Structures are given as C-alpha cells and as structure tokens.
Amino acid sequence: PRQPAKTLWYDRPRYVYLEFCVEDSTDVKVVIEDQRLVFSCKNPDGVEFYNEIDLYARVNSKDSREKRSDRSITCFMRKWKEKVAWPRVTKENIKPAWLSVDFDNWRDWEGDEELERAMVEQYAEV
C-alpha cells in the first residue's frame, strides 16, 4: 500500500524547500520538473511513500536538488522568478492533509532587505 509522506514546506527568496518526513528511507527517487515534483521512497517497514505535487509556479529543475538524512529528505527547488513569494506550494488552492507549512523555517522575507541580502550571500556559498 502506498501512502503520501508527511511533508513540510517553506518559501525563500530564491528557493522553495520541501521536506518529506520519512525516517531511514530507502529507494529514494525525486523527479523535479518545471512545474511538478514526484517523490517516492520506502521505510524500514516496507511502506511505500509517494507524493506528487503540481507546483504553484515554475522552478528551474536543473538548479534543484535533494538531500537525504536519517530523518527526512529535503528538496530545494530554484524559483524561476526569484523574490516572488509563493503563497502556497501547490498549483490548486487545496491543502492536502499531508502538507504543512514548516513554521520553524518560515520567515516573512518581504520588506526585510538586509535579511534577504544575507540569505542570498549564504546561498551563493552553498
């Protein structure tokens, strides 16, 4: 049986972040297209996770990547239009039950130019 992974997301001036919360994941597959993300993996109990998201806006799939840890898989996608806030991550204005805003990482970056400059410099180093 497949089920969606619990997913957290947050918005930044240049990137949108999605964190799929699956511990000790295996067989991780992430496909990032211009306006779609498909994620799948398994957990140690053999449960298959699958999430498909039609994205709110276009991303640069070539400058997007994922990072796996023992606790989750984080994807960061480069926005096609930088410094444009995403009010949501999904194309449709419906919030799937498995999707939440990551309030720990959420910042209201509009109007805070110094913070944004610092962030941009930080990203430049990545």
mmCIF file of C-alpha atoms in Angstrom:
data_model
loop_
_atom_site.group_PDB
_atom_site.id
_atom_site.type_symbol
_atom_site.label_atom_id
_atom_site.label_comp_id
_atom_site.label_asym_id
_atom_site.label_seq_id
_atom_site.Cartn_x
_atom_site.Cartn_y
_atom_site.Cartn_z
ATOM 1 C CA PRO A 1 0.000 0.000 0.000
ATOM 2 C CA ARG A 2 1.280 3.416 -0.969
ATOM 3 C CA GLN A 3 0.702 6.471 1.126
ATOM 4 C CA PRO A 4 1.853 10.088 0.970
ATOM 5 C CA ALA A 5 4.736 11.113 3.204
ATOM 6 C CA LYS A 6 4.127 13.922 5.686
ATOM 7 C CA THR A 7 5.590 16.975 4.005
ATOM 8 C CA LEU A 8 6.735 20.342 5.307
ATOM 9 C CA TRP A 9 7.450 23.278 3.050
ATOM 10 C CA TYR A 10 8.759 26.820 3.287
ATOM 11 C CA ASP A 11 9.471 29.677 0.982
ATOM 12 C CA ARG A 12 12.633 31.691 0.473
ATOM 13 C CA PRO A 13 13.538 34.463 -1.964
ATOM 14 C CA ARG A 14 15.338 32.143 -4.353
ATOM 15 C CA TYR A 15 14.316 28.645 -3.366
ATOM 16 C CA VAL A 16 11.291 26.691 -2.234
ATOM 17 C CA TYR A 17 12.015 23.922 0.251
ATOM 18 C CA LEU A 18 10.074 20.701 0.709
ATOM 19 C CA GLU A 19 10.888 18.224 3.442
ATOM 20 C CA PHE A 20 9.484 14.708 3.186
ATOM 21 C CA CYS A 21 9.431 13.284 6.697
ATOM 22 C CA VAL A 22 10.369 9.623 6.333
ATOM 23 C CA GLU A 23 12.885 8.109 8.737
ATOM 24 C CA ASP A 24 15.582 5.728 7.494
ATOM 25 C CA SER A 25 14.312 5.953 3.936
ATOM 26 C CA THR A 26 15.479 3.685 1.123
ATOM 27 C CA ASP A 27 14.908 3.671 -2.649
ATOM 28 C CA VAL A 28 14.534 7.442 -2.637
ATOM 29 C CA LYS A 29 13.502 8.866 -6.002
ATOM 30 C CA VAL A 30 12.949 12.543 -6.612
ATOM 31 C CA VAL A 31 11.914 13.872 -10.006
ATOM 32 C CA ILE A 32 11.762 17.643 -10.301
ATOM 33 C CA GLU A 33 10.208 19.011 -13.463
ATOM 34 C CA ASP A 34 9.429 22.615 -14.352
ATOM 35 C CA GLN A 35 6.079 22.551 -12.609
ATOM 36 C CA ARG A 36 5.886 19.215 -10.879
ATOM 37 C CA LEU A 37 7.664 17.230 -8.214
ATOM 38 C CA VAL A 38 7.330 13.483 -7.756
ATOM 39 C CA PHE A 39 8.781 11.858 -4.647
ATOM 40 C CA SER A 40 8.874 8.227 -3.644
ATOM 41 C CA CYS A 41 10.703 6.051 -1.134
ATOM 42 C CA LYS A 42 10.265 3.169 1.277
ATOM 43 C CA ASN A 43 10.698 2.969 5.013
ATOM 44 C CA PRO A 44 12.214 0.053 7.000
ATOM 45 C CA ASP A 45 8.743 -1.494 7.440
ATOM 46 C CA GLY A 46 8.367 -1.737 3.679
ATOM 47 C CA VAL A 47 5.730 1.004 3.450
ATOM 48 C CA GLU A 48 5.920 2.830 0.132
ATOM 49 C CA PHE A 49 5.569 6.581 0.185
ATOM 50 C CA TYR A 50 4.554 8.551 -2.862
ATOM 51 C CA ASN A 51 3.863 12.264 -3.266
ATOM 52 C CA GLU A 52 3.107 14.096 -6.443
ATOM 53 C CA ILE A 53 2.829 17.880 -6.385
ATOM 54 C CA ASP A 54 1.795 20.156 -9.213
ATOM 55 C CA LEU A 55 3.779 23.226 -8.264
ATOM 56 C CA TYR A 56 2.362 26.694 -7.739
ATOM 57 C CA ALA A 57 4.868 28.233 -10.143
ATOM 58 C CA ARG A 58 7.705 27.246 -12.402
ATOM 59 C CA VAL A 59 11.046 26.114 -10.982
ATOM 60 C CA ASN A 60 14.429 25.630 -12.574
ATOM 61 C CA SER A 61 14.671 21.857 -12.473
ATOM 62 C CA LYS A 62 18.386 21.920 -13.333
ATOM 63 C CA ASP A 63 19.185 24.007 -10.268
ATOM 64 C CA SER A 64 17.185 21.937 -7.820
ATOM 65 C CA ARG A 65 18.404 19.095 -5.683
ATOM 66 C CA GLU A 66 17.646 16.922 -2.718
ATOM 67 C CA LYS A 67 19.471 15.949 0.441
ATOM 68 C CA ARG A 68 18.693 12.812 2.422
ATOM 69 C CA SER A 69 19.179 12.432 6.166
ATOM 70 C CA ASP A 70 18.148 9.695 8.612
ATOM 71 C CA ARG A 71 15.017 11.654 9.446
ATOM 72 C CA SER A 72 13.850 13.097 6.149
ATOM 73 C CA ILE A 73 14.563 14.021 2.543
ATOM 74 C CA THR A 74 14.750 17.742 1.779
ATOM 75 C CA CYS A 75 14.321 19.099 -1.729
ATOM 76 C CA PHE A 76 15.213 22.621 -2.661
ATOM 77 C CA MET A 77 13.935 23.987 -5.913
ATOM 78 C CA ARG A 78 15.232 27.149 -7.521
ATOM 79 C CA LYS A 79 12.410 29.508 -8.385
ATOM 80 C CA TRP A 80 12.135 30.584 -11.989
ATOM 81 C CA LYS A 81 11.014 34.021 -10.801
ATOM 82 C CA GLU A 82 13.180 34.887 -7.829
ATOM 83 C CA LYS A 83 11.994 37.092 -5.000
ATOM 84 C CA VAL A 84 8.361 36.348 -5.782
ATOM 85 C CA ALA A 85 6.667 34.876 -2.738
ATOM 86 C CA TRP A 86 4.760 31.629 -3.102
ATOM 87 C CA PRO A 87 1.527 31.817 -1.101
ATOM 88 C CA ARG A 88 1.332 28.029 -1.353
ATOM 89 C CA VAL A 89 3.331 25.209 -2.907
ATOM 90 C CA THR A 90 0.505 23.545 -4.823
ATOM 91 C CA LYS A 91 -0.959 24.732 -8.075
ATOM 92 C CA GLU A 92 -4.532 24.260 -6.882
ATOM 93 C CA ASN A 93 -5.665 26.155 -3.860
ATOM 94 C CA ILE A 94 -6.357 22.978 -1.902
ATOM 95 C CA LYS A 95 -4.238 21.937 1.040
ATOM 96 C CA PRO A 96 -3.584 18.189 1.069
ATOM 97 C CA ALA A 97 -3.815 16.668 4.555
ATOM 98 C CA TRP A 98 -0.171 15.560 4.368
ATOM 99 C CA LEU A 99 1.202 19.032 3.571
ATOM 100 C CA SER A 100 2.062 21.658 6.202
ATOM 101 C CA VAL A 101 3.992 24.874 6.406
ATOM 102 C CA ASP A 102 7.323 24.499 8.216
ATOM 103 C CA PHE A 103 6.854 27.362 10.667
ATOM 104 C CA ASP A 104 10.278 26.800 12.245
ATOM 105 C CA ASN A 105 11.883 27.800 8.971
ATOM 106 C CA TRP A 106 9.246 30.195 7.688
ATOM 107 C CA ARG A 107 10.283 33.844 7.587
ATOM 108 C CA ASP A 108 8.367 36.795 6.282
ATOM 109 C CA TRP A 109 11.130 37.992 3.995
ATOM 110 C CA GLU A 110 9.177 40.623 2.152
ATOM 111 C CA GLY A 111 10.426 44.077 3.040
ATOM 112 C CA ASP A 112 13.391 42.811 5.031
ATOM 113 C CA GLU A 113 16.118 43.575 2.544
ATOM 114 C CA GLU A 114 19.112 43.144 4.818
ATOM 115 C CA LEU A 115 17.950 39.698 5.836
ATOM 116 C CA GLU A 116 17.379 38.831 2.223
ATOM 117 C CA ARG A 117 20.818 40.045 1.172
ATOM 118 C CA ALA A 118 22.377 37.937 3.905
ATOM 119 C CA MET A 119 20.387 34.933 2.710
ATOM 120 C CA VAL A 120 21.399 35.447 -0.892
ATOM 121 C CA GLU A 121 25.046 35.602 0.154
ATOM 122 C CA GLN A 122 24.597 32.477 2.219
ATOM 123 C CA TYR A 123 23.115 30.664 -0.786
ATOM 124 C CA ALA A 124 25.916 31.878 -3.002
ATOM 125 C CA GLU A 125 28.309 29.921 -0.781
ATOM 126 C CA VAL A 126 26.329 26.673 -0.980
#
